[in-house]
mmCIF file of C-alpha atoms in Angstrom:
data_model
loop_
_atom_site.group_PDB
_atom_site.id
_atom_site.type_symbol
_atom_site.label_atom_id
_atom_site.label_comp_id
_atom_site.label_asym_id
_atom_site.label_seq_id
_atom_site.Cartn_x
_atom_site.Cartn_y
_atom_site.Cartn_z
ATOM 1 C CA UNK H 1 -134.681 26.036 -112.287
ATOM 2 C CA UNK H 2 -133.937 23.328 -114.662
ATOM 3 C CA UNK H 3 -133.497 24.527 -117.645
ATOM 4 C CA UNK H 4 -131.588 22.352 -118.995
ATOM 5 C CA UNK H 5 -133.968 19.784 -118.159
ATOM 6 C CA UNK H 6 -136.630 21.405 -119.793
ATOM 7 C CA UNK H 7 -135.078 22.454 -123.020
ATOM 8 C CA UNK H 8 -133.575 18.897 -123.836
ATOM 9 C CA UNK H 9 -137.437 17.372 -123.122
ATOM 10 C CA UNK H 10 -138.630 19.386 -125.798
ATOM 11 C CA UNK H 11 -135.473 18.605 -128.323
ATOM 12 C CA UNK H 12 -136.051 15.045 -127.538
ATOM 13 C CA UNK H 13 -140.244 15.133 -128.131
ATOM 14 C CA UNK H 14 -139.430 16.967 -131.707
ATOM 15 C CA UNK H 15 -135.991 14.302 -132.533
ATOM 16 C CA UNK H 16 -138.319 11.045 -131.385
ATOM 17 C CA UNK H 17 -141.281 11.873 -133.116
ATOM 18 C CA UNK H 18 -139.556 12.482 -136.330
ATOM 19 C CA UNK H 19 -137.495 9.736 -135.938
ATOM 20 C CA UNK H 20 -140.812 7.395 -136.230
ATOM 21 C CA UNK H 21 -142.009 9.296 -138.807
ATOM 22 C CA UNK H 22 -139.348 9.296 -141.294
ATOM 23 C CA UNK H 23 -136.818 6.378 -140.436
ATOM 24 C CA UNK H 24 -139.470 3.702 -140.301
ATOM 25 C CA UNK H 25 -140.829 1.944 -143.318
ATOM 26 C CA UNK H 26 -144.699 1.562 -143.126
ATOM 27 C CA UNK H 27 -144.568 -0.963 -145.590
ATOM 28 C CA UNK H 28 -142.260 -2.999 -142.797
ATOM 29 C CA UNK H 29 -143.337 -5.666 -140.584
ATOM 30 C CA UNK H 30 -144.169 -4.253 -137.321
ATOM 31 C CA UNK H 31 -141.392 -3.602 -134.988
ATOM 32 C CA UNK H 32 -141.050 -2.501 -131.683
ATOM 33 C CA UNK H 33 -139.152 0.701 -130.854
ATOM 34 C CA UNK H 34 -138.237 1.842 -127.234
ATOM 35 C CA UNK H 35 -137.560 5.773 -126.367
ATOM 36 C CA UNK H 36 -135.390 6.521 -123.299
ATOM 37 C CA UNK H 37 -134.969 9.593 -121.969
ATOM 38 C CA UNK H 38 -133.006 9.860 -118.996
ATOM 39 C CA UNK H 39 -130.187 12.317 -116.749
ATOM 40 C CA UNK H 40 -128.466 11.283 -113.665
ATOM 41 C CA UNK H 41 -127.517 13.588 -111.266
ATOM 42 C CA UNK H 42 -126.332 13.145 -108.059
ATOM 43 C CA UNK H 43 -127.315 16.233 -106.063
ATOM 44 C CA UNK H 44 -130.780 15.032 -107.204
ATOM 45 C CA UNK H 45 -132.736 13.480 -104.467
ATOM 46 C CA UNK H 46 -135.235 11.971 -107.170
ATOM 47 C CA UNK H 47 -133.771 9.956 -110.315
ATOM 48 C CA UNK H 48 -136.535 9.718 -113.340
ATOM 49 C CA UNK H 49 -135.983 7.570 -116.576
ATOM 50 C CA UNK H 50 -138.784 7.920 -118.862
ATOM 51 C CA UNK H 51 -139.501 5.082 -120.975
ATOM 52 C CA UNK H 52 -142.253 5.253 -124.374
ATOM 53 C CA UNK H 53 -142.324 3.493 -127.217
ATOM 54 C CA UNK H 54 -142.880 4.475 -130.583
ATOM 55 C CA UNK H 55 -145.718 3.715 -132.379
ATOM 56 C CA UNK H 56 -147.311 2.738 -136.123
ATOM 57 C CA UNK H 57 -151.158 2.497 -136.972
ATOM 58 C CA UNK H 58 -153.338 3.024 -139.110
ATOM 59 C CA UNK H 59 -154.950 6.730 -137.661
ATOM 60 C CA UNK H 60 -153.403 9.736 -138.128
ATOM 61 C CA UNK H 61 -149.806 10.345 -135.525
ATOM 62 C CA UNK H 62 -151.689 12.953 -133.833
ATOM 63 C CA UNK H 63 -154.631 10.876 -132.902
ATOM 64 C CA UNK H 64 -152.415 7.852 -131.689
ATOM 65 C CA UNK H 65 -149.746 10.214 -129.743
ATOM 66 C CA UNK H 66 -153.045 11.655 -127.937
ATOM 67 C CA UNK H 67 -153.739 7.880 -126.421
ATOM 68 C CA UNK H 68 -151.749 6.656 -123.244
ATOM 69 C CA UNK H 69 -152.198 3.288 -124.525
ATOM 70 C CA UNK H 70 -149.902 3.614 -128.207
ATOM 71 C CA UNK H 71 -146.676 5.576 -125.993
ATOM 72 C CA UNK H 72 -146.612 3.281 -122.853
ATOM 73 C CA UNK H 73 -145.820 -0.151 -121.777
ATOM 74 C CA UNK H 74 -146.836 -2.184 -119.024
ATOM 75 C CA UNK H 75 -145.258 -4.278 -116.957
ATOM 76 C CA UNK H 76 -141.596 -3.284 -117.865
ATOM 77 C CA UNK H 77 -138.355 -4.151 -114.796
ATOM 78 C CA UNK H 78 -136.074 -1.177 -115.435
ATOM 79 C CA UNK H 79 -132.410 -1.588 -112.750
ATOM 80 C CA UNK H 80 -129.704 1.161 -112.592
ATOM 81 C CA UNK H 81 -126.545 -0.857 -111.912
ATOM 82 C CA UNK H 82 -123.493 1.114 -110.544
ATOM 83 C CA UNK H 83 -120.601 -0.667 -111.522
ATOM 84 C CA UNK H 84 -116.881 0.356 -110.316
ATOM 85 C CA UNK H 85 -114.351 0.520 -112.959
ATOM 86 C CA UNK H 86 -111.439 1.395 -111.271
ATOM 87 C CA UNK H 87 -108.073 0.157 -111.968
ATOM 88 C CA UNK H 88 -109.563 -1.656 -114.456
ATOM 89 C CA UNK H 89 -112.779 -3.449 -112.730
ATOM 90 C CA UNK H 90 -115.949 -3.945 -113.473
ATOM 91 C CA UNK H 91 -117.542 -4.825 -110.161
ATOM 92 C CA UNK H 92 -121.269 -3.867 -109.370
ATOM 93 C CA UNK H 93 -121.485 -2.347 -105.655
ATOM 94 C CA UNK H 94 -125.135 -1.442 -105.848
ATOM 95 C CA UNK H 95 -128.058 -2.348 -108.168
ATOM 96 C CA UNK H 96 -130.876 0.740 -108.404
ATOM 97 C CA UNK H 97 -134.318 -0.648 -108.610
ATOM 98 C CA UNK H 98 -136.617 1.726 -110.581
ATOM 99 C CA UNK H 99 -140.520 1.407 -109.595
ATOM 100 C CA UNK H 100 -143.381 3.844 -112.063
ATOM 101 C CA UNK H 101 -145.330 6.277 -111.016
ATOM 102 C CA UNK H 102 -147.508 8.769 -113.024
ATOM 103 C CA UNK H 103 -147.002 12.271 -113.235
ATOM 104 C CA UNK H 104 -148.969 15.571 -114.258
ATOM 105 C CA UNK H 105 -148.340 16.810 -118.068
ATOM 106 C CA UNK H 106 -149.173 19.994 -119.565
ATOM 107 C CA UNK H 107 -151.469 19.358 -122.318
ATOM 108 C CA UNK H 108 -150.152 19.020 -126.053
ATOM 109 C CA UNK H 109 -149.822 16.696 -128.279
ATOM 110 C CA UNK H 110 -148.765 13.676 -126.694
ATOM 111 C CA UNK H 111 -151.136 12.141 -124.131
ATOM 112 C CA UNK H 112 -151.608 13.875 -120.143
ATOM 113 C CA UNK H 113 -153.393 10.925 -118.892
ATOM 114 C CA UNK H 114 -151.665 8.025 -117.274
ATOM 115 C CA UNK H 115 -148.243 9.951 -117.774
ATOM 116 C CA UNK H 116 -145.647 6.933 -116.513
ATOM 117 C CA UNK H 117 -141.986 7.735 -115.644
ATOM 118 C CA UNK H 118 -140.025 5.546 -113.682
ATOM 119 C CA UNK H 119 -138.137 6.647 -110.793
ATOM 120 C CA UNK H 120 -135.990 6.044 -107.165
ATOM 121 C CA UNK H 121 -135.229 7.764 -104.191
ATOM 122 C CA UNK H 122 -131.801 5.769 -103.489
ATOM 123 C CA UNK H 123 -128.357 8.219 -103.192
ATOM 124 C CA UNK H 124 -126.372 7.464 -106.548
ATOM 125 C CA UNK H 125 -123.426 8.836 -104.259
ATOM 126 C CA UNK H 126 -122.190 7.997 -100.429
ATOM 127 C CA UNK H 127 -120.416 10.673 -98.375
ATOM 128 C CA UNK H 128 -117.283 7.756 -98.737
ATOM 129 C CA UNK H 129 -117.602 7.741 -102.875
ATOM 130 C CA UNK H 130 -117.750 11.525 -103.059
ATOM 131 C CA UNK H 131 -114.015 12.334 -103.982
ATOM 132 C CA UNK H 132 -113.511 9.387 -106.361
ATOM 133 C CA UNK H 133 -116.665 9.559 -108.630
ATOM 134 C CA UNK H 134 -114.681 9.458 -111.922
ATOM 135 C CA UNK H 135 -114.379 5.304 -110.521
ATOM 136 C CA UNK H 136 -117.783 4.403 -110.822
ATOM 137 C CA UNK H 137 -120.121 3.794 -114.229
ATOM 138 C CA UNK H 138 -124.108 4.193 -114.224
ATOM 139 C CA UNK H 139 -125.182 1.358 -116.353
ATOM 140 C CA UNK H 140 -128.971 1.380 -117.374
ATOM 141 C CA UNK H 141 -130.848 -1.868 -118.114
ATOM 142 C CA UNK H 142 -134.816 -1.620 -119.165
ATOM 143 C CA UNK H 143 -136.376 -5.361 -119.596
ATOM 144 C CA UNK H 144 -139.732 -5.190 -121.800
ATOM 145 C CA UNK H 145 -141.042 -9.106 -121.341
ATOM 146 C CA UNK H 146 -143.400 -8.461 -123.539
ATOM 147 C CA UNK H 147 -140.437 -8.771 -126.612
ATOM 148 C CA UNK H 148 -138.167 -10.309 -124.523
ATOM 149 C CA UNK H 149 -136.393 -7.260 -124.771
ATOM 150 C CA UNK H 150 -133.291 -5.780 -123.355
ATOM 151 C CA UNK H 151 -132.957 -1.962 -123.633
ATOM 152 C CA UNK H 152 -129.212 -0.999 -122.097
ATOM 153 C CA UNK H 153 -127.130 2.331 -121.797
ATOM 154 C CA UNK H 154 -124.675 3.743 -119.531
ATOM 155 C CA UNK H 155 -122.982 6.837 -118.484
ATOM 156 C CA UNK H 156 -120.532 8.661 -115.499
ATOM 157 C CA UNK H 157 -121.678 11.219 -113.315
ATOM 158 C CA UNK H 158 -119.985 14.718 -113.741
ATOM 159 C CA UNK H 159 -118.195 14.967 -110.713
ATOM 160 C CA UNK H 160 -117.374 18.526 -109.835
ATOM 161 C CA UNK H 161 -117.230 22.546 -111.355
ATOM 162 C CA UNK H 162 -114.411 24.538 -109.997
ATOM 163 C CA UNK H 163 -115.945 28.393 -109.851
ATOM 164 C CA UNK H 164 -113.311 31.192 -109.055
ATOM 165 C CA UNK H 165 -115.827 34.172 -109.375
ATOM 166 C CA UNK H 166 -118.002 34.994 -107.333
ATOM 167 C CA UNK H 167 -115.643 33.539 -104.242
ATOM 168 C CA UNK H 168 -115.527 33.871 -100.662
ATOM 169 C CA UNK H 169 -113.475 36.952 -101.179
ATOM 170 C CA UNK H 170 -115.971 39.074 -102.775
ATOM 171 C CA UNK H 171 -118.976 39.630 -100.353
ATOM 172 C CA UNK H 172 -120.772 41.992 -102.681
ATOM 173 C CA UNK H 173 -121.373 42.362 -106.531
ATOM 174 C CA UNK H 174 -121.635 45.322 -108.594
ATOM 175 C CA UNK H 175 -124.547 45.510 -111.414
ATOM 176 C CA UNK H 176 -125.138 48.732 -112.050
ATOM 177 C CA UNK H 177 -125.925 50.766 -115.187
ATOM 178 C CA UNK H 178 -123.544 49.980 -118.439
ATOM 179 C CA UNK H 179 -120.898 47.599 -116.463
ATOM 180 C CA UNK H 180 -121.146 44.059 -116.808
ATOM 181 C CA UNK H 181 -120.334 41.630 -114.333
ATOM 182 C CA UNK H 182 -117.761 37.831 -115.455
ATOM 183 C CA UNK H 183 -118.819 34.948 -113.663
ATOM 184 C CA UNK H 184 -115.924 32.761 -113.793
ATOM 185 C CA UNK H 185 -114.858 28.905 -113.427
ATOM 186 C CA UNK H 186 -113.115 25.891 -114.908
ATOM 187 C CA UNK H 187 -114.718 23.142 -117.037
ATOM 188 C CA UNK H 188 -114.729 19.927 -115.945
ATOM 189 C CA UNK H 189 -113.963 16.445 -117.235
ATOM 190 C CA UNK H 190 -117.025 14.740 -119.499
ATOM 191 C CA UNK H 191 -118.450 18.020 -119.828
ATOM 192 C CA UNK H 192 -119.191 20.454 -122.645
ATOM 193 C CA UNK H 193 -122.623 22.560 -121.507
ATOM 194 C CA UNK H 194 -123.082 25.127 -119.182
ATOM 195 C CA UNK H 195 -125.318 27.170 -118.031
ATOM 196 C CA UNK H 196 -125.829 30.033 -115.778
ATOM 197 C CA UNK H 197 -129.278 31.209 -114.095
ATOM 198 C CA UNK H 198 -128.564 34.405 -111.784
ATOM 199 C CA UNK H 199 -131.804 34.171 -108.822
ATOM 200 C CA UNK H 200 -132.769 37.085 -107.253
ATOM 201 C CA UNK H 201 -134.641 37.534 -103.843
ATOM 202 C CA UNK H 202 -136.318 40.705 -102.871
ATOM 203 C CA UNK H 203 -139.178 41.847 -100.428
ATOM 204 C CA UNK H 204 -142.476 43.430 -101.298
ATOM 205 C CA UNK H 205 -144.370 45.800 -98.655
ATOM 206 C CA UNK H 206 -147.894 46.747 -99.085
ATOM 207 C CA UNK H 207 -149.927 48.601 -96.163
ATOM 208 C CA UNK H 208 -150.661 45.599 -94.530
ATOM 209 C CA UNK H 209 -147.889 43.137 -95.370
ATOM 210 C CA UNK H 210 -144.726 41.865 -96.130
ATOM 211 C CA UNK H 211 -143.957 39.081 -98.739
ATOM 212 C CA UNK H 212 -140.969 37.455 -99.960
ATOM 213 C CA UNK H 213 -140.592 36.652 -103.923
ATOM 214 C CA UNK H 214 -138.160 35.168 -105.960
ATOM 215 C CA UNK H 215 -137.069 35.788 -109.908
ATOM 216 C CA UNK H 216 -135.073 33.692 -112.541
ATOM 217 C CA UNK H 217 -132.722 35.615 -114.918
ATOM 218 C CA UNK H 218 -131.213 32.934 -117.182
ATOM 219 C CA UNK H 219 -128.365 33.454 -119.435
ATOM 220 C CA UNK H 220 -127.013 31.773 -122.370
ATOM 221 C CA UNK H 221 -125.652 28.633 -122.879
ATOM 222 C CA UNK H 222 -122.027 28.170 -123.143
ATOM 223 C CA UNK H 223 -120.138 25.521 -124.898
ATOM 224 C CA UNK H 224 -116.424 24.435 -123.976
ATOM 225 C CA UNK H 225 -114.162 23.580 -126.627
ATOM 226 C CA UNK H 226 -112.818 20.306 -125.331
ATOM 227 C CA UNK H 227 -114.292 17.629 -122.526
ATOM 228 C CA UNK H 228 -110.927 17.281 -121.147
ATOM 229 C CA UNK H 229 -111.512 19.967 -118.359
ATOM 230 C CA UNK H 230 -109.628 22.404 -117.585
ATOM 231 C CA UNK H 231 -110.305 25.108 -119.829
ATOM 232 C CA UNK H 232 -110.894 28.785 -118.543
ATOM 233 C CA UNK H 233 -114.503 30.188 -119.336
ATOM 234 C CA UNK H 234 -116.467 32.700 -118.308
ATOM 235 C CA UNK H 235 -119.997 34.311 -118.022
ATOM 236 C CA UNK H 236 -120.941 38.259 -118.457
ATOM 237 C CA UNK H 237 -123.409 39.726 -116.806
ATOM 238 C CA UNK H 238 -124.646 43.228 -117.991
ATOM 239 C CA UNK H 239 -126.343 45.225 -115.422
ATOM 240 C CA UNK H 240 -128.213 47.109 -117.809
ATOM 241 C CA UNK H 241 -129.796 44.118 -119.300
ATOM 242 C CA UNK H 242 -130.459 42.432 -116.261
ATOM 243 C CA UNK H 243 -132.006 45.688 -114.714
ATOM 244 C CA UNK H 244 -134.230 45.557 -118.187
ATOM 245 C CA UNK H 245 -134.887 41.825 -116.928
ATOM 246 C CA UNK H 246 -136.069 42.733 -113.931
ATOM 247 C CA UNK H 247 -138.361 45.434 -115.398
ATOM 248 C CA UNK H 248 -140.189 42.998 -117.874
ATOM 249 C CA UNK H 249 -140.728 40.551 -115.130
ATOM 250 C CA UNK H 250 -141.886 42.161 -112.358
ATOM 251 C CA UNK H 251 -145.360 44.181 -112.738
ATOM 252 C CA UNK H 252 -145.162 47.917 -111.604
ATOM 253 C CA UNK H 253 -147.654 48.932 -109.016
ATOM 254 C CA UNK H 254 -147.562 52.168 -107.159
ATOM 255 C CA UNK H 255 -149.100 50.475 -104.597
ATOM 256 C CA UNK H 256 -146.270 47.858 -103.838
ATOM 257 C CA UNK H 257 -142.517 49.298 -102.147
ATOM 258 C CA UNK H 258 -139.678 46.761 -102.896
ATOM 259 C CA UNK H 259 -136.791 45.878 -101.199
ATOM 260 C CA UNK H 260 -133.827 43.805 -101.994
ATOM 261 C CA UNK H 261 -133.265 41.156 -99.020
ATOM 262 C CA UNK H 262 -129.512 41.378 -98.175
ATOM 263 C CA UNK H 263 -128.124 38.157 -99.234
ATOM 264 C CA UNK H 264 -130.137 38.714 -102.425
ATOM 265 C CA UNK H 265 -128.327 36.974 -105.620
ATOM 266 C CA UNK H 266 -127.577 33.136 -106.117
ATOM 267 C CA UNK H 267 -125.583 31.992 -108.490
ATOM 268 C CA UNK H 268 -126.863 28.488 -109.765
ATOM 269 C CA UNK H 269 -124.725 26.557 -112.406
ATOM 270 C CA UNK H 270 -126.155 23.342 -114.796
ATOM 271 C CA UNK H 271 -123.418 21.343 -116.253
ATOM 272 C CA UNK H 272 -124.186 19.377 -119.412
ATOM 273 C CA UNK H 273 -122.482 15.855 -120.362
ATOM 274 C CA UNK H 274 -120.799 15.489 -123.464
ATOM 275 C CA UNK H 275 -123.824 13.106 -125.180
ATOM 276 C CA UNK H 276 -126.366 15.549 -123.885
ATOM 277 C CA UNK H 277 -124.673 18.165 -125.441
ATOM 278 C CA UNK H 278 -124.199 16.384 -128.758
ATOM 279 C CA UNK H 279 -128.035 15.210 -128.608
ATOM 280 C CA UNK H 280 -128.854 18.612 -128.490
ATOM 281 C CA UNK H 281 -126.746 19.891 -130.723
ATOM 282 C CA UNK H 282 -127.910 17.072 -133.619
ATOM 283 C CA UNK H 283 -131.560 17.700 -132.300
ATOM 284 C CA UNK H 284 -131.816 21.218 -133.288
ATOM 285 C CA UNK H 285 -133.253 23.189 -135.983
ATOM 286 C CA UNK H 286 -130.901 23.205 -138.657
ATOM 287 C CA UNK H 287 -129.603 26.542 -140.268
ATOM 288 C CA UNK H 288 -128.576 25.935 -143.119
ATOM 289 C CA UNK H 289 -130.059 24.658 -146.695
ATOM 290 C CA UNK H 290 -129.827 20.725 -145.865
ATOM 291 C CA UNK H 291 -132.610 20.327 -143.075
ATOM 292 C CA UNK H 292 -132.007 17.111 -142.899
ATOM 293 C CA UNK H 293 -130.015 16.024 -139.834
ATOM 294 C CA UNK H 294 -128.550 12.668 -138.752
ATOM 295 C CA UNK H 295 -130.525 11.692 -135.442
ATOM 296 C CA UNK H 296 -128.134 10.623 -132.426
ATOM 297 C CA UNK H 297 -129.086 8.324 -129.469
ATOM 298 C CA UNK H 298 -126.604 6.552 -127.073
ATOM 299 C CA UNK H 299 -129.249 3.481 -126.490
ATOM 300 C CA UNK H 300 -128.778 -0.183 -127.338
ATOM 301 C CA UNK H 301 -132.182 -1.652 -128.677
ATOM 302 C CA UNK H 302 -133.806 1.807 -128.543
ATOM 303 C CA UNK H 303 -133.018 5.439 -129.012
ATOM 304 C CA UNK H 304 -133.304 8.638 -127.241
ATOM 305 C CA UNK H 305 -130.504 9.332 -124.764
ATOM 306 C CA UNK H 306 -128.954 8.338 -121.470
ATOM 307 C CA UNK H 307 -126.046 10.748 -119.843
ATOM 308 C CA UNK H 308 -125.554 13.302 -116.733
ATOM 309 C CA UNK H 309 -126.131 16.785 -115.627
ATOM 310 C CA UNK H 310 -124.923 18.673 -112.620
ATOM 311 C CA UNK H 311 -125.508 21.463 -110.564
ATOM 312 C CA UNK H 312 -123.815 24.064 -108.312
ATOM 313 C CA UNK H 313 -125.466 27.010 -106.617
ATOM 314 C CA UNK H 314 -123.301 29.961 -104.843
ATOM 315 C CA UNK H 315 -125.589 31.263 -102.837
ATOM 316 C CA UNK H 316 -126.203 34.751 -100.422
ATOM 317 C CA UNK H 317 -124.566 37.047 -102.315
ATOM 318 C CA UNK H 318 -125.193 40.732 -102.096
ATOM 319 C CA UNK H 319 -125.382 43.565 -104.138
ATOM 320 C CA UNK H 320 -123.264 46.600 -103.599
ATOM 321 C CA UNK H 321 -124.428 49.855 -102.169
ATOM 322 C CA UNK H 322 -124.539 51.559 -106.100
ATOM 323 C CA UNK H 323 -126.543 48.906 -107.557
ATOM 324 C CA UNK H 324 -129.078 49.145 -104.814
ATOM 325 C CA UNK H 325 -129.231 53.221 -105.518
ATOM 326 C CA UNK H 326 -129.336 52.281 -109.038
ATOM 327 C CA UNK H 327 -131.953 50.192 -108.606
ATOM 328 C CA UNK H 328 -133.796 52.797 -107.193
ATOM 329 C CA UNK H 329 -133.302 55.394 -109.875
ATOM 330 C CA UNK H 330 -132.469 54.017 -113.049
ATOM 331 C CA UNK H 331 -134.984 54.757 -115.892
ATOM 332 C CA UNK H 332 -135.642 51.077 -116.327
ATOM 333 C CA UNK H 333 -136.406 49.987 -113.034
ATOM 334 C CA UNK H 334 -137.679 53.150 -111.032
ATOM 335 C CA UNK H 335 -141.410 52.332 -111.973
ATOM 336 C CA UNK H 336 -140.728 49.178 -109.773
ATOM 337 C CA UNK H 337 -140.466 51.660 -106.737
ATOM 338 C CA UNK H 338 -137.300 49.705 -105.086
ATOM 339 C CA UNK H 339 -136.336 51.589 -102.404
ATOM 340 C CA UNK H 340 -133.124 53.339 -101.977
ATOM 341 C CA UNK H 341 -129.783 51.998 -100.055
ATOM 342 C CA UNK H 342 -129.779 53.854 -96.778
ATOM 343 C CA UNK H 343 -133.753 52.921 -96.585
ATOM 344 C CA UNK H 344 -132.932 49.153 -97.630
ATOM 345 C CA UNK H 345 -130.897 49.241 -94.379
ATOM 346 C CA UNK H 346 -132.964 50.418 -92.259
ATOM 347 C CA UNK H 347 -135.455 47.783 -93.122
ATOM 348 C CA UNK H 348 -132.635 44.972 -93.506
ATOM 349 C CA UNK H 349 -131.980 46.345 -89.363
ATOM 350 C CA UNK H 350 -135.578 45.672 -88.635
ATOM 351 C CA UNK H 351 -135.670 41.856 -90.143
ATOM 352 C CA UNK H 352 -132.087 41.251 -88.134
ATOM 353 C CA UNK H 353 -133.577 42.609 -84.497
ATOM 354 C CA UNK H 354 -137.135 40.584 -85.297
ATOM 355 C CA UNK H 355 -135.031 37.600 -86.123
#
């Protein structure tokens, strides 16, 4: 589910690689270059910073990019300090010790063995900080003894998203046909990217069982104007394009009858920082007739990028009687034999009593 996530890992592969090969003379005496990549988040129970460096040599990028040895270090302390900054302080309450571990890749161009991230457990958040988060800064500190090298950035958390639809008012949703559906909320302070992923839950029944699946539909990013907060934006859903979703992700089989569980449709929000949004932004293909693009990092003695995400999920919704018949009949989804809505409740009666 994190999209975000993954779509910023593959900006900042593309923005580091090119920033070794074109900002570095060759003719140069050697120099080292450190590459963070890191996003706090607070509903995360995990906190990774990834830490490379880049690399010259003599063989061909490729070749050297392929070998653990030219895009790790050894031996490096990296500390998360939180420091509180309220009222005009600058007080560290708690100092985040960061230990490495190595981690499956998919293969490509840079090397999948001995793939080190760095990484703790600790909450960056206690039940007693929650409603004053705007007080505390995240300030990042990598030590490479090896240079005698201090690597330092620092960011806030994003604190909160304010949604007013779906709400607590509106048990059921309507996604039917040609109408579209507006997900609604409020940006928030520090923030500029969102992003909505709709997650659907339905049942599949075959002669001798009964399986529960999930599916994805992501939709586009949005961008507020400001990172003030408080600005009105919204998401539309289309029902006919997420019916067309739904048909080109889940395989036909006459063999299979599908149901959609009751409290079938989560809503799941990713909130951007301001920097990550800008380092994405700069990081992108460019459009227009100048390719060339100024790189952007927010790291002292490095580059790459240090900031915050969030995440909210609104979860159990359910769709409304129509979309469930529609489901059933409409020309894009029929072939995935979902059953109708007086047959969906029978079954959902079935799961409640067996429950």
């Amino acid at each position: 589910m994190k999209y975000l996530f993954i779509v910023l890992l593959t900006f900042f592969l593309a923005v580091g690689f090119h920033s070794c090969s074109s900002d570095i003379d060759i003719n140069a005496p050697w120099t080292d270059i450190t590459v963070v990549y890191g996003l706090l988040n607070q509903n995360d129970s995990i906190h990774y910073i990834k830490v490379n460096k880049a690399f010259l040599g003599d063989a061909s990028a490729y070749e050297m990019a392929a070998i653990s040895d030219s895009v790790n270090y050894k031996n490096i302390d990296v500390y998360l300090y939180k420091i509180n900054t309220s009222n005009g302080g600058h007080d560290t309450v708690k100092t985040y010790i960061f230990k490495d571990t190595v981690m499956d890749k998919e293969s490509g161009t840079f090397a999948t063995d001995n793939n080190i991230i760095y990484y703790n457990t600790e909450a960056l958040i206690t039940s007693s900080e929650s409603n004053n988060i705007e007080d505390y800064t995240f300030a990042l500190k990598i030590y490479i003894p090896q240079y005698d090298k201090n690597v330092t950035a620092s960011t806030k958390l994003i604190s909160k998203l304010l949604v007013s639809r779906p709400n607590s008012y509106q048990p059921t949703i309507t996604l039917k046909g040609i109408s579209d559906y507006s997900v609604e909320w409020t940006s928030t302070e520090g923030a500029k990217l969102y992003q909505l992923i709709l997650g659907f839950h339905y049942y599949e029944l075959t002669a001798t069982d009964t399986t529960e699946h999930y599916l994805e539909y992501p939709t586009s990013t949005k961008i507020s104007q400001t990172d003030l907060g408080g600005e009105d934006m919204k998401q539309t859903i289309n029902g006919g394009t997420f019916f067309q979703y739904l048909a080109s992700n889940i395989e036909a089989n006459p063999n299979i009858k599908r149901i959609v569980k009751e409290e079938c449709l989560d809503f799941i929000f990713f909130v951007g920082s301001t920097d990550l949004n800008t380092y994405i932004e700069v990081s992108s293909p460019s459009n227009g007739i100048v390719q060339e693009k100024p790189a952007y990092s927010n790291i002292n003695g490095g580059i790459g990028i240090f900031s915050s995400r969030f995440n909210k999920s609104i979860a159990g919704k359910e769709l409304d009687q129509r979309t469930i018949d529609s489901l059933a009949i409409s020309p894009l989804t029929n072939g995935l034999n979902f059953e109708n809505y007086a047959n969906t409740l029978n079954f959902w009666a079935t799961i409640n009593v067996g429950n």
